[in-house]
Every structure is written in C-alpha cells, then in structure tokens.
CSV table of C-alpha atoms in Angstrom, one decimal:
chain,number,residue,atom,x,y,z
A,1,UNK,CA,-17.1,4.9,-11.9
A,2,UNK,CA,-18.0,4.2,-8.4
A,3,UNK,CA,-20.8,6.9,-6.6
A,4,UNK,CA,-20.4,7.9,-2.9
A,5,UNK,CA,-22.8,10.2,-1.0
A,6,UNK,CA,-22.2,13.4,-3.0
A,7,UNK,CA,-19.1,12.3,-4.7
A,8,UNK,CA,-17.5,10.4,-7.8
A,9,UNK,CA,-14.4,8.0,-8.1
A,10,UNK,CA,-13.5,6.6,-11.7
A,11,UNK,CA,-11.0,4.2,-12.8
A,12,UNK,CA,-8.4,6.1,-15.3
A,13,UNK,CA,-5.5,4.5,-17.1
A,14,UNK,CA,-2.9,6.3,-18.8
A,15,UNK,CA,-1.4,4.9,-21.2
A,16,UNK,CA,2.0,6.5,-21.6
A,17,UNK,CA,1.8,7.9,-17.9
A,18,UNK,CA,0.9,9.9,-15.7
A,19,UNK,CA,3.7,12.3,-16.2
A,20,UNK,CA,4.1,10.5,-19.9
A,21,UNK,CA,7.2,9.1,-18.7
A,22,UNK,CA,6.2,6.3,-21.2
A,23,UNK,CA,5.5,3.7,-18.2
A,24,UNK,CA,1.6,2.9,-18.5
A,25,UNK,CA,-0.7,3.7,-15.2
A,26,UNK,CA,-3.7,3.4,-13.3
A,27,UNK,CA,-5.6,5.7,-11.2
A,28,UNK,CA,-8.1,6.4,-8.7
A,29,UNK,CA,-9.7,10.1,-9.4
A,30,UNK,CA,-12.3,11.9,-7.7
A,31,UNK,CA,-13.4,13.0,-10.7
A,32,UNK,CA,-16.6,15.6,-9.1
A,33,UNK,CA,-17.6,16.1,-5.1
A,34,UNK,CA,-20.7,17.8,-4.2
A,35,UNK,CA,-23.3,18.2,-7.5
A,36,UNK,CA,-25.8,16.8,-5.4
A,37,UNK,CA,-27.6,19.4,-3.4
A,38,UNK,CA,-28.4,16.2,-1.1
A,39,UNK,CA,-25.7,16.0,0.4
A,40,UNK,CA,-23.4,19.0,2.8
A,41,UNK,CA,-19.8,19.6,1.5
A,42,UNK,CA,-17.5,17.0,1.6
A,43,UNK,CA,-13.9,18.1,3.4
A,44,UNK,CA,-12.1,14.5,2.9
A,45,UNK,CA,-12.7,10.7,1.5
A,46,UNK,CA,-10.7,8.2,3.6
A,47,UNK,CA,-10.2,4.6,1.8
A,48,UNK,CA,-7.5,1.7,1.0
A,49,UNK,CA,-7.4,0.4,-2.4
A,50,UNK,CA,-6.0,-2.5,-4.1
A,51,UNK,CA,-5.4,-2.1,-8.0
A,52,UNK,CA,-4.7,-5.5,-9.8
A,53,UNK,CA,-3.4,-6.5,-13.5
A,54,UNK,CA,-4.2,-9.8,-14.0
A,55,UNK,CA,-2.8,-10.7,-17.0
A,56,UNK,CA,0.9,-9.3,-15.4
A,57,UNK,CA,0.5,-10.9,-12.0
A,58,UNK,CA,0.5,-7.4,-10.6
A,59,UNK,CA,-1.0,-6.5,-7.3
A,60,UNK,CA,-0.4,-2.5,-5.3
A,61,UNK,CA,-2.0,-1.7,-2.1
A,62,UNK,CA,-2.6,1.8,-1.2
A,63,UNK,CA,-4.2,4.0,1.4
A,64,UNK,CA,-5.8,7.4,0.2
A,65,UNK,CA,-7.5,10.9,1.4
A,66,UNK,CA,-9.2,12.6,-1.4
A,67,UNK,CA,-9.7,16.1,-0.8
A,68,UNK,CA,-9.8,18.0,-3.9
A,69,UNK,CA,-11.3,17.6,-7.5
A,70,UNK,CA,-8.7,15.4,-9.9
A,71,UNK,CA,-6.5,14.4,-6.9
A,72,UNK,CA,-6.4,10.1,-6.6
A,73,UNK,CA,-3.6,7.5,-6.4
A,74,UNK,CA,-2.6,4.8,-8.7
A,75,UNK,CA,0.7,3.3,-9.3
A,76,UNK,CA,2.7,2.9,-12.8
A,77,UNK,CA,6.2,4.2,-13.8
A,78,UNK,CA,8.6,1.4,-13.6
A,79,UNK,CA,6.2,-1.2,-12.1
A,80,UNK,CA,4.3,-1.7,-14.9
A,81,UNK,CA,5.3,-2.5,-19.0
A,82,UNK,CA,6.5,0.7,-21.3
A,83,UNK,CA,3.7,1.6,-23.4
A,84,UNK,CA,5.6,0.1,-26.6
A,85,UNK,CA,5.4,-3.3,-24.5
A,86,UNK,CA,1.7,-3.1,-23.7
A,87,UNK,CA,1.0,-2.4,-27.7
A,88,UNK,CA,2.4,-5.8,-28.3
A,89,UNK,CA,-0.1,-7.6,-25.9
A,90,UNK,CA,-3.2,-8.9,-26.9
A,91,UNK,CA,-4.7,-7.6,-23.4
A,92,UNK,CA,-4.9,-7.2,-20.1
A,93,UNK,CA,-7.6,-6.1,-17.7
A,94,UNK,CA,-7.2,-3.3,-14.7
A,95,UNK,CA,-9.2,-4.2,-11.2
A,96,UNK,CA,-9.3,-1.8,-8.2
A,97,UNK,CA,-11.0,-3.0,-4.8
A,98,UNK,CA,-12.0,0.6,-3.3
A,99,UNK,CA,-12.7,0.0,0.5
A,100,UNK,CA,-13.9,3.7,1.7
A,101,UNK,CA,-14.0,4.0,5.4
A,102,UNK,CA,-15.5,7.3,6.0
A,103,UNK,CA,-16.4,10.5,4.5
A,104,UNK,CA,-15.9,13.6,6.5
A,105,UNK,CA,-18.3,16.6,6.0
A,106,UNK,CA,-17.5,20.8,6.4
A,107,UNK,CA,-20.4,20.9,8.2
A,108,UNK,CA,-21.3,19.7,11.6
A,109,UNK,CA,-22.5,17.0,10.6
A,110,UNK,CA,-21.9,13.2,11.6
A,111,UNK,CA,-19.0,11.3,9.8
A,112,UNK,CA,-20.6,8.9,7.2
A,113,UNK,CA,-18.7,5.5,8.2
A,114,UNK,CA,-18.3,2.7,5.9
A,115,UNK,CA,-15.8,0.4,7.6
A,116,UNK,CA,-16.0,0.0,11.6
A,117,UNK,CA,-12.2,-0.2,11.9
A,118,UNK,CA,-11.2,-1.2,15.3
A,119,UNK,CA,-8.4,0.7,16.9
A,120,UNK,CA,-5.0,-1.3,16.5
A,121,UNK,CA,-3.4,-2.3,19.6
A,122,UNK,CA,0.2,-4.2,20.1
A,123,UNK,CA,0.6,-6.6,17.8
A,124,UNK,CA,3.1,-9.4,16.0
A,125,UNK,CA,3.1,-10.6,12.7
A,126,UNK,CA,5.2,-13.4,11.0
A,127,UNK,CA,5.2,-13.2,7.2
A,128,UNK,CA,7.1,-16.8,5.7
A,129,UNK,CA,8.5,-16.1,2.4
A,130,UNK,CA,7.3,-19.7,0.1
A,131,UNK,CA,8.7,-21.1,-2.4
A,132,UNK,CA,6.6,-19.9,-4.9
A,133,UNK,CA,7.0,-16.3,-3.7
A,134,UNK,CA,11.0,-16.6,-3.8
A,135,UNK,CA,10.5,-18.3,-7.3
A,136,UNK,CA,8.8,-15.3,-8.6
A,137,UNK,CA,11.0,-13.0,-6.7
A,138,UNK,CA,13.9,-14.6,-8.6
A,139,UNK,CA,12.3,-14.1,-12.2
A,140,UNK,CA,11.7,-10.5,-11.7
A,141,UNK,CA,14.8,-8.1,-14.3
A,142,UNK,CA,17.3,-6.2,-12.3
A,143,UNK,CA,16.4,-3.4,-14.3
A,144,UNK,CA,12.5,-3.1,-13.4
A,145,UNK,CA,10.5,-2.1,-9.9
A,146,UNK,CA,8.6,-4.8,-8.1
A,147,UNK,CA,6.3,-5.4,-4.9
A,148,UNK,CA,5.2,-8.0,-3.2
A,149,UNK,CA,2.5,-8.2,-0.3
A,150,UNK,CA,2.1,-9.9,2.9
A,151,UNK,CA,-1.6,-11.0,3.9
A,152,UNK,CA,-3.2,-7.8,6.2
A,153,UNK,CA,-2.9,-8.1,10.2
A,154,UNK,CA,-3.9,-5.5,13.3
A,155,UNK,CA,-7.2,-5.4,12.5
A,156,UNK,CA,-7.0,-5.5,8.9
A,157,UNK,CA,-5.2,-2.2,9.1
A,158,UNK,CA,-1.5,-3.0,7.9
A,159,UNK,CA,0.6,-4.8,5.3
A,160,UNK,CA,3.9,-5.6,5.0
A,161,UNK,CA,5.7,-5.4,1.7
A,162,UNK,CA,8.7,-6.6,-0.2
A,163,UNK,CA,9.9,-3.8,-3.1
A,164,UNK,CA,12.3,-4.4,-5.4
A,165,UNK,CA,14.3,-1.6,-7.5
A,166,UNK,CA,16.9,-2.1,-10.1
A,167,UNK,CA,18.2,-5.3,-7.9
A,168,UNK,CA,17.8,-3.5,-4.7
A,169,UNK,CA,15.0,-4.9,-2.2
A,170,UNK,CA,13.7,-3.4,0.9
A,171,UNK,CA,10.9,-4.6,3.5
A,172,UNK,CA,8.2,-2.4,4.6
A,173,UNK,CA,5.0,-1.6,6.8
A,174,UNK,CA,2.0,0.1,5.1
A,175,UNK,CA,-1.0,1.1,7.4
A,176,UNK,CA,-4.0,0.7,4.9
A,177,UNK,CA,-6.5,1.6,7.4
A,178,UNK,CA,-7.4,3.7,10.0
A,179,UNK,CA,-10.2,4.3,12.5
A,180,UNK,CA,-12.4,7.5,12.2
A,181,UNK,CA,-10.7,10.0,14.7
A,182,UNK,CA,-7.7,8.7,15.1
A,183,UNK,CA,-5.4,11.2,13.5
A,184,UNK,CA,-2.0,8.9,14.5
A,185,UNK,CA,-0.3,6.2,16.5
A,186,UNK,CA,2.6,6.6,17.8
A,187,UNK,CA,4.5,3.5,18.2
A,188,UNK,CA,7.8,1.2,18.5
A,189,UNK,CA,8.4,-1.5,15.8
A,190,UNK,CA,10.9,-4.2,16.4
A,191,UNK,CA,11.7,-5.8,13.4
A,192,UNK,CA,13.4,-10.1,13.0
A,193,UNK,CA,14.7,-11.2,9.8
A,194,UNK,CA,15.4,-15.0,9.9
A,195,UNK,CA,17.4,-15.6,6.8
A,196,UNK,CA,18.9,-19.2,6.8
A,197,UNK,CA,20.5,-19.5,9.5
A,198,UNK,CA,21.2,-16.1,10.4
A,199,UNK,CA,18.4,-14.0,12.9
A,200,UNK,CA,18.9,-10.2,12.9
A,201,UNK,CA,16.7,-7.6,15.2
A,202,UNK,CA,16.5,-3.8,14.3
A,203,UNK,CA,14.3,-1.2,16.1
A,204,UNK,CA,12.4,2.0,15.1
A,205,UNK,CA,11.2,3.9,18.7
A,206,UNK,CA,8.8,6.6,18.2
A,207,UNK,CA,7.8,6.1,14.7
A,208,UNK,CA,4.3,7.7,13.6
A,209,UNK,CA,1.9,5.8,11.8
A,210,UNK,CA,-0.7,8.0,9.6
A,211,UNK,CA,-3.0,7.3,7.2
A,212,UNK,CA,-2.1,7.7,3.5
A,213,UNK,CA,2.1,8.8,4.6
A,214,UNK,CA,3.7,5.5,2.4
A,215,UNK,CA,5.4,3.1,3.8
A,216,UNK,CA,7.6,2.8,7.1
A,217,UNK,CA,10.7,1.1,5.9
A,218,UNK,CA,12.9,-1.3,8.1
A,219,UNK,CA,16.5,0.2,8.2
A,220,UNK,CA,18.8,-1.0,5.5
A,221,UNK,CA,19.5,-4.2,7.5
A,222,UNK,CA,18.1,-6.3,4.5
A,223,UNK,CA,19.0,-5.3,0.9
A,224,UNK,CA,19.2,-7.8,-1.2
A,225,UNK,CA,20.8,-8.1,-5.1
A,226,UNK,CA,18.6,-10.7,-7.3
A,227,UNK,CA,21.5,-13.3,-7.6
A,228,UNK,CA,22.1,-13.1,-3.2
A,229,UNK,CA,18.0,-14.0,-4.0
A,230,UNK,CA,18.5,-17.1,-5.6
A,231,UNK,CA,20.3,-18.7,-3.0
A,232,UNK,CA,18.0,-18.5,-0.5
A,233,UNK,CA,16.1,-21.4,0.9
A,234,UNK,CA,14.4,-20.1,3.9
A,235,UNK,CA,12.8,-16.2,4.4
A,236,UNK,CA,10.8,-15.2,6.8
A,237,UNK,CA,10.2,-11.8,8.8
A,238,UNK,CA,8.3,-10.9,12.1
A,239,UNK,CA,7.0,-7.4,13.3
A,240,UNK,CA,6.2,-6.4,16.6
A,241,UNK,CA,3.9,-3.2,17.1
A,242,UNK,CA,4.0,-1.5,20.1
A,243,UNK,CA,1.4,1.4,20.2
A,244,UNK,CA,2.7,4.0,22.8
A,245,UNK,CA,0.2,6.6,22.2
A,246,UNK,CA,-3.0,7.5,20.1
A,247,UNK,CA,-3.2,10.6,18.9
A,248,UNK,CA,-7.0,11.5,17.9
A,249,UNK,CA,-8.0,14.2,15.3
C-alpha cells in the first residue's frame, strides 16, 4: 500500500482479470480517502505511474486522476499471459513507480504539490528505434498486444509509444504529467517518420493535450504487419510540439 495525506493507494492483481476476461492484471486502487480527521476532503489525486513485470519484460506507462473510492488504472487483457499461462510459471514479480504530483482539496485550502512540473513549451523529440528494440519488436505473436516506450521529454511530461495489436502497430504521444492548474494545452504536433529511405510528415492542428485522456495517436500513416517489421534496418521518429494556448483550471 502506499499512504498519502488522507488517502490510500494499493497494488491489486487480478488474476483472471479485471473483467475475468481470463487475461491476468494489475492495478492501482484508491482503496480509502479521508479516515483521517487530519486532513480536509480530498476532491482529486493527480499522478503518472509506471507498472513493470519483470520476469515478462513488460513495462506500461500511465497518467491517472483518482477521484472516487475503488476507481485506479492498471493494464492487463491481451498484454499480459492468460491466467492458464501464468499457472505454468514458476513466478514473476509486479512493480509500480507511483509519481503523485498533487492532491487537490474541497476545501479552500492550498494544493498539496509533490512534483514541481514545469509548464511544457515547444518542443522536438527524436526517438531512434535500435536494434535491440526492433529485435524484440520482431519476436512479439501476431496474435497478442504489445507496447513499447520511448525515454520521457518536455519536461518529463510526455512519452512516445509504439503499440502493437494482432500485427497491427501504431505510434503515439502520451502526456504523463502535468502542472498544477493547468487544465489543458492546446497544441499543433508535426509528426516525421524516417523509415529507410523513405521520410513521411503528417500534421495534427489543434489537438488538446489533458491529463489522464490516453494517448494522441499519429494518423494511420505508419501501420505496420510483423513480417513488413523484419525487414527493417533503420526506424526512427521525430515530434514537434507546438503549444498554441494554455488553458488553466
């Protein structure tokens, strides 16, 4: 379990799902908020997390807003092994790196702030596929879901990721963070793929970035089967933010 100032997150797994879909997962809960008459009522939690399952080589990278009692993320269904798969292990250990930002109060009270983000301003971002990354794309099933991250940039505050389902594989932008107050950005993202030989440019205008929406996917400009995969030999891909206008709580 992990204690905040009058609240409690735990680590849960389930091991036939969430929805017992029979895909095993793992959760962040907010499992009680406000038993301690120390502290005012809490209206939200803002925080990233990153789970991990080491013995799977799996890594997912979210962004959260706990508001009410059981609510969390995780991630699961098709990402991780069917429970009959997992039986057959002799183990495997669950991680989650909680970064909590800020707790916001009912009352007028101040913010408690955990993470000074700075505001993210225009920014680029190159992400170079390696060998060892396409080498592992290349071994994942056709029939399974995948992801992939990119090392953080703007501040710390956003990702890019590579998911993969049943063969098909898309690039993304995830916004893990954001600054207390700042409800969105409104922005323009120009994104390069530089595949081989070949350079292709695609731009979103006036798309808003908000904390815990998902991920802002480049248009279907790069989809990718498995086999196309294997005969890569260079991968890279560049994104340009330009913030047009902040738009504060």
């Amino acid at each position: 379990t992990i204690k905040l100032k009058g609240a409690t997150l735990a680590l849960t797994i389930y091991p036939m799902g969430w929805s017992k879909q029979g895909y095993m997962s793992c959760y962040l809960e907010l499992i009680n908020m406000n038993q301690s008459t120390n502290f005012p009522e809490i209206e939200y939690i803002q925080a990233s997390v990153t789970f991990w399952i080491k013995e799977l080589d799996l890594m997912y990278k979210v962004s959260i807003r706990l508001k009410n009692l059981g609510g969390g993320s995780g991630f699961g269904h098709n990402m991780l092994p069917l429970f009959e798969n997992v039986k057959k292990m002799d183990g495997f250990t669950f991680a989650a790196d909680v970064d909590v930002h800020h707790i916001k109060y009912k009352q007028e009270l101040p913010a408690m702030i955990f993470s000074n983000i700075s505001k993210i301003r225009n920014t680029e971002f190159i992400w170079n596929i390696d060998d060892y990354m396409l080498k592992k794309m290349n071994t994942y099933q056709g029939d399974s879901s995948w992801v992939e991250y990119s090392n953080t940039f703007g501040n710390g505050c956003m990702v890019l990721e590579v998911k993969g389902n049943r063969g098909n594989n898309k690039l993304g932008l995830k916004l893990l963070r954001m600054p207390f107050g700042i409800e969105k950005y409104l922005v323009d993202i120009i994104w390069t793929t530089y595949l081989d030989n070949k350079r292709v440019v695609i731009k979103n205008e006036n798309v808003g970035l908000r904390v815990a929406k998902g991920v802002i996917r480049m248009p279907n400009i790069w989809e990718m089967t498995l086999e196309e995969i294997t005969k890569i030999n260079v991968l890279s891909f560049k994104v340009e933010i330009k913030v047009k206008q902040i738009n504060k709580n």
